[in-house]
Amino acid sequence: MAKYQTREITVKGGKSFEILLSSIEPELFDRISEIYNFTDFEYADIKQIVEELSEVEITKEAVKLIQNKATSFRQIVQMIDNFEKVAQANSLNIIDENIAGDILNG
């Protein structure tokens, strides 16, 4: 009888599971060097992304709206791009929570 290898993993929300590695060839498993734990973006992360990418000022409250809506880096960048397009079309220098809410809610 073959001995099955297991590995404990932690998923989003902190739950731990033991997975069966019998379907993974030992040669492949030995090549795995790191396992990453992905977490949601925190406010400080999104604020830094906004400061580095945005050409218009986005208020603290608008950044919080981005935090509540975005689930990936790509979505954050798309939101910033949409904010900039609206700002440019309407000659705005700042995006506040009201404008951001209108943009994000369609």
mmCIF file with all atom_site columns, C-alpha atoms in Angstrom:
data_model
loop_
_atom_site.group_PDB
_atom_site.id
_atom_site.type_symbol
_atom_site.label_atom_id
_atom_site.label_alt_id
_atom_site.label_comp_id
_atom_site.label_asym_id
_atom_site.label_entity_id
_atom_site.label_seq_id
_atom_site.pdbx_PDB_ins_code
_atom_site.Cartn_x
_atom_site.Cartn_y
_atom_site.Cartn_z
_atom_site.occupancy
_atom_site.B_iso_or_equiv
_atom_site.pdbx_formal_charge
_atom_site.auth_seq_id
_atom_site.auth_comp_id
_atom_site.auth_asym_id
_atom_site.auth_atom_id
_atom_site.pdbx_PDB_model_num
ATOM 1   C CA . MET A 1 1   ? 0.000   0.000  0.000   1.00 0.00 ? 1   MET A CA 1
ATOM 2   C CA . ALA A 1 2   ? 1.378   3.412  -0.985  1.00 0.00 ? 2   ALA A CA 1
ATOM 3   C CA . LYS A 1 3   ? 2.011   5.971  1.703   1.00 0.00 ? 3   LYS A CA 1
ATOM 4   C CA . TYR A 1 4   ? 0.214   9.238  0.947   1.00 0.00 ? 4   TYR A CA 1
ATOM 5   C CA . GLN A 1 5   ? 1.891   12.538 1.603   1.00 0.00 ? 5   GLN A CA 1
ATOM 6   C CA . THR A 1 6   ? -0.201  15.386 2.982   1.00 0.00 ? 6   THR A CA 1
ATOM 7   C CA . ARG A 1 7   ? 0.471   19.078 3.435   1.00 0.00 ? 7   ARG A CA 1
ATOM 8   C CA . GLU A 1 8   ? -1.321  21.630 5.597   1.00 0.00 ? 8   GLU A CA 1
ATOM 9   C CA . ILE A 1 9   ? -2.348  24.809 3.807   1.00 0.00 ? 9   ILE A CA 1
ATOM 10  C CA . THR A 1 10  ? -4.048  27.958 5.052   1.00 0.00 ? 10  THR A CA 1
ATOM 11  C CA . VAL A 1 11  ? -6.634  29.685 2.890   1.00 0.00 ? 11  VAL A CA 1
ATOM 12  C CA . LYS A 1 12  ? -8.221  33.127 3.019   1.00 0.00 ? 12  LYS A CA 1
ATOM 13  C CA . GLY A 1 13  ? -10.013 33.600 6.300   1.00 0.00 ? 13  GLY A CA 1
ATOM 14  C CA . GLY A 1 14  ? -7.382  31.671 8.250   1.00 0.00 ? 14  GLY A CA 1
ATOM 15  C CA . LYS A 1 15  ? -8.873  28.201 7.794   1.00 0.00 ? 15  LYS A CA 1
ATOM 16  C CA . SER A 1 16  ? -6.348  25.383 7.596   1.00 0.00 ? 16  SER A CA 1
ATOM 17  C CA . PHE A 1 17  ? -6.766  22.272 5.493   1.00 0.00 ? 17  PHE A CA 1
ATOM 18  C CA . GLU A 1 18  ? -4.687  19.197 4.942   1.00 0.00 ? 18  GLU A CA 1
ATOM 19  C CA . ILE A 1 19  ? -4.364  18.335 1.279   1.00 0.00 ? 19  ILE A CA 1
ATOM 20  C CA . LEU A 1 20  ? -3.489  15.032 -0.287  1.00 0.00 ? 20  LEU A CA 1
ATOM 21  C CA . LEU A 1 21  ? -0.394  15.223 -2.439  1.00 0.00 ? 21  LEU A CA 1
ATOM 22  C CA . SER A 1 22  ? -0.640  11.754 -3.966  1.00 0.00 ? 22  SER A CA 1
ATOM 23  C CA . SER A 1 23  ? -1.486  13.186 -7.378  1.00 0.00 ? 23  SER A CA 1
ATOM 24  C CA . ILE A 1 24  ? 1.628   15.386 -7.434  1.00 0.00 ? 24  ILE A CA 1
ATOM 25  C CA . GLU A 1 25  ? 4.814   13.722 -8.559  1.00 0.00 ? 25  GLU A CA 1
ATOM 26  C CA . PRO A 1 26  ? 7.518   13.899 -5.862  1.00 0.00 ? 26  PRO A CA 1
ATOM 27  C CA . GLU A 1 27  ? 9.933   15.505 -8.338  1.00 0.00 ? 27  GLU A CA 1
ATOM 28  C CA . LEU A 1 28  ? 7.476   18.336 -8.927  1.00 0.00 ? 28  LEU A CA 1
ATOM 29  C CA . PHE A 1 29  ? 6.638   18.799 -5.262  1.00 0.00 ? 29  PHE A CA 1
ATOM 30  C CA . ASP A 1 30  ? 10.340  19.039 -4.395  1.00 0.00 ? 30  ASP A CA 1
ATOM 31  C CA . ARG A 1 31  ? 10.635  21.981 -6.779  1.00 0.00 ? 31  ARG A CA 1
ATOM 32  C CA . ILE A 1 32  ? 8.058   24.084 -4.924  1.00 0.00 ? 32  ILE A CA 1
ATOM 33  C CA . SER A 1 33  ? 10.157  26.604 -3.058  1.00 0.00 ? 33  SER A CA 1
ATOM 34  C CA . GLU A 1 34  ? 7.569   28.897 -1.501  1.00 0.00 ? 34  GLU A CA 1
ATOM 35  C CA . ILE A 1 35  ? 3.865   29.023 -0.783  1.00 0.00 ? 35  ILE A CA 1
ATOM 36  C CA . TYR A 1 36  ? 2.337   32.489 -0.746  1.00 0.00 ? 36  TYR A CA 1
ATOM 37  C CA . ASN A 1 37  ? -0.584  33.619 1.362   1.00 0.00 ? 37  ASN A CA 1
ATOM 38  C CA . PHE A 1 38  ? -2.564  36.299 -0.476  1.00 0.00 ? 38  PHE A CA 1
ATOM 39  C CA . THR A 1 39  ? -4.506  38.821 1.598   1.00 0.00 ? 39  THR A CA 1
ATOM 40  C CA . ASP A 1 40  ? -6.799  41.719 0.768   1.00 0.00 ? 40  ASP A CA 1
ATOM 41  C CA . PHE A 1 41  ? -5.282  45.140 0.161   1.00 0.00 ? 41  PHE A CA 1
ATOM 42  C CA . GLU A 1 42  ? -5.223  47.345 3.231   1.00 0.00 ? 42  GLU A CA 1
ATOM 43  C CA . TYR A 1 43  ? -5.979  51.071 3.121   1.00 0.00 ? 43  TYR A CA 1
ATOM 44  C CA . ALA A 1 44  ? -2.272  51.994 3.297   1.00 0.00 ? 44  ALA A CA 1
ATOM 45  C CA . ASP A 1 45  ? -1.505  49.747 0.306   1.00 0.00 ? 45  ASP A CA 1
ATOM 46  C CA . ILE A 1 46  ? -4.230  51.302 -1.826  1.00 0.00 ? 46  ILE A CA 1
ATOM 47  C CA . LYS A 1 47  ? -3.266  54.821 -0.761  1.00 0.00 ? 47  LYS A CA 1
ATOM 48  C CA . GLN A 1 48  ? 0.317   54.172 -1.854  1.00 0.00 ? 48  GLN A CA 1
ATOM 49  C CA . ILE A 1 49  ? -0.834  52.774 -5.210  1.00 0.00 ? 49  ILE A CA 1
ATOM 50  C CA . VAL A 1 50  ? -3.090  55.815 -5.744  1.00 0.00 ? 50  VAL A CA 1
ATOM 51  C CA . GLU A 1 51  ? -0.292  58.247 -4.857  1.00 0.00 ? 51  GLU A CA 1
ATOM 52  C CA . GLU A 1 52  ? 2.119   56.579 -7.259  1.00 0.00 ? 52  GLU A CA 1
ATOM 53  C CA . LEU A 1 53  ? -0.244  56.104 -10.209 1.00 0.00 ? 53  LEU A CA 1
ATOM 54  C CA . SER A 1 54  ? -2.825  58.869 -10.114 1.00 0.00 ? 54  SER A CA 1
ATOM 55  C CA . GLU A 1 55  ? -2.311  62.211 -11.787 1.00 0.00 ? 55  GLU A CA 1
ATOM 56  C CA . VAL A 1 56  ? -5.305  63.732 -9.984  1.00 0.00 ? 56  VAL A CA 1
ATOM 57  C CA . GLU A 1 57  ? -5.805  64.051 -6.259  1.00 0.00 ? 57  GLU A CA 1
ATOM 58  C CA . ILE A 1 58  ? -8.066  61.386 -4.802  1.00 0.00 ? 58  ILE A CA 1
ATOM 59  C CA . THR A 1 59  ? -9.425  62.079 -1.333  1.00 0.00 ? 59  THR A CA 1
ATOM 60  C CA . LYS A 1 60  ? -9.082  59.745 1.643   1.00 0.00 ? 60  LYS A CA 1
ATOM 61  C CA . GLU A 1 61  ? -12.784 58.884 1.475   1.00 0.00 ? 61  GLU A CA 1
ATOM 62  C CA . ALA A 1 62  ? -12.534 58.034 -2.236  1.00 0.00 ? 62  ALA A CA 1
ATOM 63  C CA . VAL A 1 63  ? -9.571  55.760 -1.498  1.00 0.00 ? 63  VAL A CA 1
ATOM 64  C CA . LYS A 1 64  ? -11.740 53.983 1.099   1.00 0.00 ? 64  LYS A CA 1
ATOM 65  C CA . LEU A 1 65  ? -14.375 53.433 -1.609  1.00 0.00 ? 65  LEU A CA 1
ATOM 66  C CA . ILE A 1 66  ? -11.707 51.854 -3.802  1.00 0.00 ? 66  ILE A CA 1
ATOM 67  C CA . GLN A 1 67  ? -10.726 49.625 -0.879  1.00 0.00 ? 67  GLN A CA 1
ATOM 68  C CA . ASN A 1 68  ? -14.331 48.478 -0.434  1.00 0.00 ? 68  ASN A CA 1
ATOM 69  C CA . LYS A 1 69  ? -14.858 47.720 -4.149  1.00 0.00 ? 69  LYS A CA 1
ATOM 70  C CA . ALA A 1 70  ? -11.508 46.438 -5.433  1.00 0.00 ? 70  ALA A CA 1
ATOM 71  C CA . THR A 1 71  ? -10.452 42.824 -5.075  1.00 0.00 ? 71  THR A CA 1
ATOM 72  C CA . SER A 1 72  ? -7.316  42.912 -7.236  1.00 0.00 ? 72  SER A CA 1
ATOM 73  C CA . PHE A 1 73  ? -4.501  45.222 -8.279  1.00 0.00 ? 73  PHE A CA 1
ATOM 74  C CA . ARG A 1 74  ? -5.909  45.316 -11.797 1.00 0.00 ? 74  ARG A CA 1
ATOM 75  C CA . GLN A 1 75  ? -9.266  46.617 -10.497 1.00 0.00 ? 75  GLN A CA 1
ATOM 76  C CA . ILE A 1 76  ? -7.504  49.329 -8.485  1.00 0.00 ? 76  ILE A CA 1
ATOM 77  C CA . VAL A 1 77  ? -5.629  50.488 -11.573 1.00 0.00 ? 77  VAL A CA 1
ATOM 78  C CA . GLN A 1 78  ? -8.831  50.454 -13.665 1.00 0.00 ? 78  GLN A CA 1
ATOM 79  C CA . MET A 1 79  ? -10.639 52.556 -11.038 1.00 0.00 ? 79  MET A CA 1
ATOM 80  C CA . ILE A 1 80  ? -7.800  55.081 -10.966 1.00 0.00 ? 80  ILE A CA 1
ATOM 81  C CA . ASP A 1 81  ? -7.878  55.214 -14.771 1.00 0.00 ? 81  ASP A CA 1
ATOM 82  C CA . ASN A 1 82  ? -11.651 55.823 -14.743 1.00 0.00 ? 82  ASN A CA 1
ATOM 83  C CA . PHE A 1 83  ? -11.255 58.577 -12.151 1.00 0.00 ? 83  PHE A CA 1
ATOM 84  C CA . GLU A 1 84  ? -8.592  60.261 -14.285 1.00 0.00 ? 84  GLU A CA 1
ATOM 85  C CA . LYS A 1 85  ? -10.735 60.078 -17.432 1.00 0.00 ? 85  LYS A CA 1
ATOM 86  C CA . VAL A 1 86  ? -13.684 61.701 -15.644 1.00 0.00 ? 86  VAL A CA 1
ATOM 87  C CA . ALA A 1 87  ? -11.419 64.329 -14.096 1.00 0.00 ? 87  ALA A CA 1
ATOM 88  C CA . GLN A 1 88  ? -9.889  65.172 -17.461 1.00 0.00 ? 88  GLN A CA 1
ATOM 89  C CA . ALA A 1 89  ? -13.261 65.315 -19.255 1.00 0.00 ? 89  ALA A CA 1
ATOM 90  C CA . ASN A 1 90  ? -14.698 67.623 -16.578 1.00 0.00 ? 90  ASN A CA 1
ATOM 91  C CA . SER A 1 91  ? -11.572 69.678 -15.804 1.00 0.00 ? 91  SER A CA 1
ATOM 92  C CA . LEU A 1 92  ? -11.404 68.388 -12.223 1.00 0.00 ? 92  LEU A CA 1
ATOM 93  C CA . ASN A 1 93  ? -8.294  68.453 -10.050 1.00 0.00 ? 93  ASN A CA 1
ATOM 94  C CA . ILE A 1 94  ? -9.680  66.296 -7.265  1.00 0.00 ? 94  ILE A CA 1
ATOM 95  C CA . ILE A 1 95  ? -11.893 63.236 -6.975  1.00 0.00 ? 95  ILE A CA 1
ATOM 96  C CA . ASP A 1 96  ? -13.933 63.174 -3.774  1.00 0.00 ? 96  ASP A CA 1
ATOM 97  C CA . GLU A 1 97  ? -16.141 60.417 -2.387  1.00 0.00 ? 97  GLU A CA 1
ATOM 98  C CA . ASN A 1 98  ? -19.272 61.722 -4.153  1.00 0.00 ? 98  ASN A CA 1
ATOM 99  C CA . ILE A 1 99  ? -17.656 61.741 -7.579  1.00 0.00 ? 99  ILE A CA 1
ATOM 100 C CA . ALA A 1 100 ? -15.916 58.406 -6.880  1.00 0.00 ? 100 ALA A CA 1
ATOM 101 C CA . GLY A 1 101 ? -19.209 56.865 -5.763  1.00 0.00 ? 101 GLY A CA 1
ATOM 102 C CA . ASP A 1 102 ? -20.959 58.019 -8.920  1.00 0.00 ? 102 ASP A CA 1
ATOM 103 C CA . ILE A 1 103 ? -18.171 56.595 -11.087 1.00 0.00 ? 103 ILE A CA 1
ATOM 104 C CA . LEU A 1 104 ? -17.975 53.271 -9.230  1.00 0.00 ? 104 LEU A CA 1
ATOM 105 C CA . ASN A 1 105 ? -21.742 52.769 -9.098  1.00 0.00 ? 105 ASN A CA 1
ATOM 106 C CA . GLY A 1 106 ? -22.176 53.433 -12.779 1.00 0.00 ? 106 GLY A CA 1
#
